[in-house]
CSV table of C-alpha atoms and ligand atoms in Angstrom, one decimal:
chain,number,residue,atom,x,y,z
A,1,UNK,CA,102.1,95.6,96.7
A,2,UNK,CA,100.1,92.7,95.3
A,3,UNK,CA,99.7,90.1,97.2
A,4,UNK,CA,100.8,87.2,95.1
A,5,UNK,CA,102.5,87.3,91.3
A,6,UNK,CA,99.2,86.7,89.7
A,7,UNK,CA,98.0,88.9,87.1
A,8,UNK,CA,96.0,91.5,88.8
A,9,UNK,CA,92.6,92.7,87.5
A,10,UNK,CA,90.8,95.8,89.1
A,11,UNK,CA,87.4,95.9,89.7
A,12,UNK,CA,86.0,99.8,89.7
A,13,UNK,CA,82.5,100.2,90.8
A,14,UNK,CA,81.3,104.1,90.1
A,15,UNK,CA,78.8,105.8,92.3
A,16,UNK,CA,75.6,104.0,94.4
A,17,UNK,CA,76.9,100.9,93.3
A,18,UNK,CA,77.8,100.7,96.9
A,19,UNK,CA,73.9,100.5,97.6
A,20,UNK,CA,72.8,97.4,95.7
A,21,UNK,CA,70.9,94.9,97.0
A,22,UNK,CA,68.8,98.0,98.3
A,23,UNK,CA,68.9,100.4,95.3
A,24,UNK,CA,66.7,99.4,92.8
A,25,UNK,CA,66.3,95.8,93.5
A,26,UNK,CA,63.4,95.4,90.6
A,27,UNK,CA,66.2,96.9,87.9
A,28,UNK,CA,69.7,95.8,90.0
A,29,UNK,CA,68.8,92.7,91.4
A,30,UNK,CA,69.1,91.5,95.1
A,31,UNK,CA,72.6,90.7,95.2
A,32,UNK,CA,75.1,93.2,97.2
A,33,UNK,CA,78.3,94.7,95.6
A,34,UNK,CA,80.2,92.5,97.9
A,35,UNK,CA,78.2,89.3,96.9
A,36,UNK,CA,79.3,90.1,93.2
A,37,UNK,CA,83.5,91.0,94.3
A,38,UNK,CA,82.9,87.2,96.2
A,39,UNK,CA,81.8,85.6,93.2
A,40,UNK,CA,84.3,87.7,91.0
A,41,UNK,CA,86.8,86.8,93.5
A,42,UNK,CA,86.0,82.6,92.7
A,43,UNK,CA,86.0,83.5,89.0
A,44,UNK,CA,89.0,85.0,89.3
A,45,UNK,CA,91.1,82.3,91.2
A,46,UNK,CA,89.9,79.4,88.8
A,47,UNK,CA,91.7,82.0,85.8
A,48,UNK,CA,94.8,82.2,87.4
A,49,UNK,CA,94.1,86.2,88.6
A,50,UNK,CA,94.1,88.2,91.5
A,51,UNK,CA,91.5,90.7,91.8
A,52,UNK,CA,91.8,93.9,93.6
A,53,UNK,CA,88.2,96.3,93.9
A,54,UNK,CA,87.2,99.5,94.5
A,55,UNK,CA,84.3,101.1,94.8
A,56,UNK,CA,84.4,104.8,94.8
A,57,UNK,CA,81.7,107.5,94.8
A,58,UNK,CA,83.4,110.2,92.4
A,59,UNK,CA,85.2,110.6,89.0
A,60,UNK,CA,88.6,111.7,91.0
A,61,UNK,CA,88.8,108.6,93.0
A,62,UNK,CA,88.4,106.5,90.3
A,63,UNK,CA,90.6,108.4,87.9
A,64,UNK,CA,93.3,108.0,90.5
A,65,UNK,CA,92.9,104.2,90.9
A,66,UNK,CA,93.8,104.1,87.0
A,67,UNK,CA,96.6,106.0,87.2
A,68,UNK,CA,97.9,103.7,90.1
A,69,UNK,CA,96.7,100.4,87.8
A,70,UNK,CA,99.0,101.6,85.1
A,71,UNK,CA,102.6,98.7,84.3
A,72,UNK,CA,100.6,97.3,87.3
A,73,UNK,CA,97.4,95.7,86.9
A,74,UNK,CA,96.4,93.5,83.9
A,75,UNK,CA,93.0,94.9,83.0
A,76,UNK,CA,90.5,96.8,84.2
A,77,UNK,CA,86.6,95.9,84.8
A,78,UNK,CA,84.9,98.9,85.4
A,79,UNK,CA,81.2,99.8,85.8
A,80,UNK,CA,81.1,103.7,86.1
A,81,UNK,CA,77.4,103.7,87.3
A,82,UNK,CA,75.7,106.9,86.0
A,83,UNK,CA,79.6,108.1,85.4
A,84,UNK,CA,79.2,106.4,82.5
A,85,UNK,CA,77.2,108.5,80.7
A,86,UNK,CA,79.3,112.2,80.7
A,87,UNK,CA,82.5,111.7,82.8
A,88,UNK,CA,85.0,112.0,80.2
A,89,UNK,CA,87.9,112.4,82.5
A,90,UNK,CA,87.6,109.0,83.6
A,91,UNK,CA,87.3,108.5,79.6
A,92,UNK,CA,90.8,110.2,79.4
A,93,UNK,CA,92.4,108.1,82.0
A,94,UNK,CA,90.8,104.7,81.0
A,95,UNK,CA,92.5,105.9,77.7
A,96,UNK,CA,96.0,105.9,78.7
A,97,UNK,CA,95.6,101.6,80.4
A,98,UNK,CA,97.4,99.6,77.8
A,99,UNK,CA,95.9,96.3,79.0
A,100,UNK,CA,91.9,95.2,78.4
A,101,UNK,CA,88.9,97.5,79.6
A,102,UNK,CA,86.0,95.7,80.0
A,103,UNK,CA,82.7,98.1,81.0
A,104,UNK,CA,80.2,96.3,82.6
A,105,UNK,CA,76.4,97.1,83.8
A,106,UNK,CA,73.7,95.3,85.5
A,107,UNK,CA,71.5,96.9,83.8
A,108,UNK,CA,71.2,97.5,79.9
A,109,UNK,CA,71.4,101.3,79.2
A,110,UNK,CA,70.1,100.7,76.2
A,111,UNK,CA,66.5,100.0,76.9
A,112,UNK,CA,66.0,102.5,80.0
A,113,UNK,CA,66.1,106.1,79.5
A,114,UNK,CA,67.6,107.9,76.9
A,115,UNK,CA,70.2,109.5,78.8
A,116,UNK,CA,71.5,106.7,79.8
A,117,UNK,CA,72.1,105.7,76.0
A,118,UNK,CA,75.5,107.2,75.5
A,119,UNK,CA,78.5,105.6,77.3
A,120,UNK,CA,82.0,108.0,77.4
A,121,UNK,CA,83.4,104.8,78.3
A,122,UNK,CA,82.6,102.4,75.5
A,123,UNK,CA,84.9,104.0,72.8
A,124,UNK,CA,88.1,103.7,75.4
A,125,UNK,CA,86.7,99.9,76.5
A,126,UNK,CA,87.7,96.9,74.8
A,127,UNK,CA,84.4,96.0,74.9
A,128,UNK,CA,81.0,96.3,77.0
A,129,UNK,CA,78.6,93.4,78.8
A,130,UNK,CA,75.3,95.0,79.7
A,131,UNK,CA,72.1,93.8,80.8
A,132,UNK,CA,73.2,89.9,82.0
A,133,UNK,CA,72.7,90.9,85.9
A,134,UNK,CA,74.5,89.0,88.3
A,135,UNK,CA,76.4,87.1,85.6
A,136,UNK,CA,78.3,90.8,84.7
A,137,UNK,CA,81.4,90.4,86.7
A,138,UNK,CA,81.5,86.2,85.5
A,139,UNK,CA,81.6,87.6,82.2
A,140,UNK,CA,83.7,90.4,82.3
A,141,UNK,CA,86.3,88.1,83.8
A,142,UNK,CA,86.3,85.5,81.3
A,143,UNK,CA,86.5,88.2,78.2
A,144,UNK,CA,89.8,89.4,79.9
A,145,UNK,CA,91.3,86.1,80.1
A,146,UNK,CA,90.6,85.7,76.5
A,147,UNK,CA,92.0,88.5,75.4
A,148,UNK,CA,95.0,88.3,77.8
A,149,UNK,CA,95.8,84.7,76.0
A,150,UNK,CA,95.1,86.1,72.7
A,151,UNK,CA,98.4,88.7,73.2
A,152,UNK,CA,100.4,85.5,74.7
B,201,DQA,C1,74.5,101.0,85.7
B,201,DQA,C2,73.7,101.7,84.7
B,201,DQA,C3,73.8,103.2,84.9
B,201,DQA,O1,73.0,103.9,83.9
B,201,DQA,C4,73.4,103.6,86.2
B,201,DQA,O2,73.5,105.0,86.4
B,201,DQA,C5,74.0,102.9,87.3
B,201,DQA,C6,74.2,101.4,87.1
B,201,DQA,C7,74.3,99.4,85.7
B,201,DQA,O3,75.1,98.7,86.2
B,201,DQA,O4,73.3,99.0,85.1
B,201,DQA,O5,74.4,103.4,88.4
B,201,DQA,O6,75.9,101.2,85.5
């Protein structure tokens, strides 16, 4: 049950993104996952939302959390991790969320290895933010409320 009548937005985090901070400081940066869900949590408030996260180390998990955010969350902010790149399940389910999709990276895919160049994600999302760092979730959060007011 959410915890107030705010709009809720959940926050997915995909695989390893449970390790930042550590992981790959030099291409993730020093912050942790929870001083990002802080910050998105103060973002959040001055918007008028609630934020709920998750961070989950598999495709199932994750898939599941969508089904339960469906007639019950507002949008979705998700950043897959290396999910992004071949997990089209989560594709599938991200497909049947009515509300925005936001994808979000740290990182920009786009200049690192080519694997990393396709996203599964991105034709489902409502739109992408890549490669702004600890700024991401700020973002992310903001382009929800815009579209949100846009439907009003
Ligand atoms: C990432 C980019 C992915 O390619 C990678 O596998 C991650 C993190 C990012 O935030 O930049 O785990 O999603």
């Amino acid at each position: 049950m959410a915890k107030t009548s705010l709009p809720i937005v959940l926050i997915l985090s995909g695989p390893n993104l449970n390790l930042l901070g550590q992981r790959q400081p030099e291409i993730y940066g020093t912050a942790t996952l929870d001083d990002h869900m802080n910050r998105a949590e103060q973002t959040a408030a001055k918007l008028g939302f609630e934020v709920e996260s998750l961070v989950a180390q598999s495709a199932g998990e994750l898939v599941t959390a969508i089904h339960n955010a469906r007639s019950r969350c507002a949008a979705i902010i998700i950043n897959p991790g290396a999910l992004t790149h071949f997990a089209w399940s989560l594709s599938d389910a991200l497909a049947t969320f009515s509300g925005p999709i936001i994808e979000v990276h740290l990182s920009n895919p786009a200049t690192r290895e080519s694997w990393r160049h396709e996203s599964v994600i991105a034709p489902v999302a409502s739109g992408s933010i890549a490669g702004f760092g600890a700024h991401g979730y700020t973002l992310a959060l903001n382009a929800v409320a815009t579209l949100l007011a846009d439907k009003k």
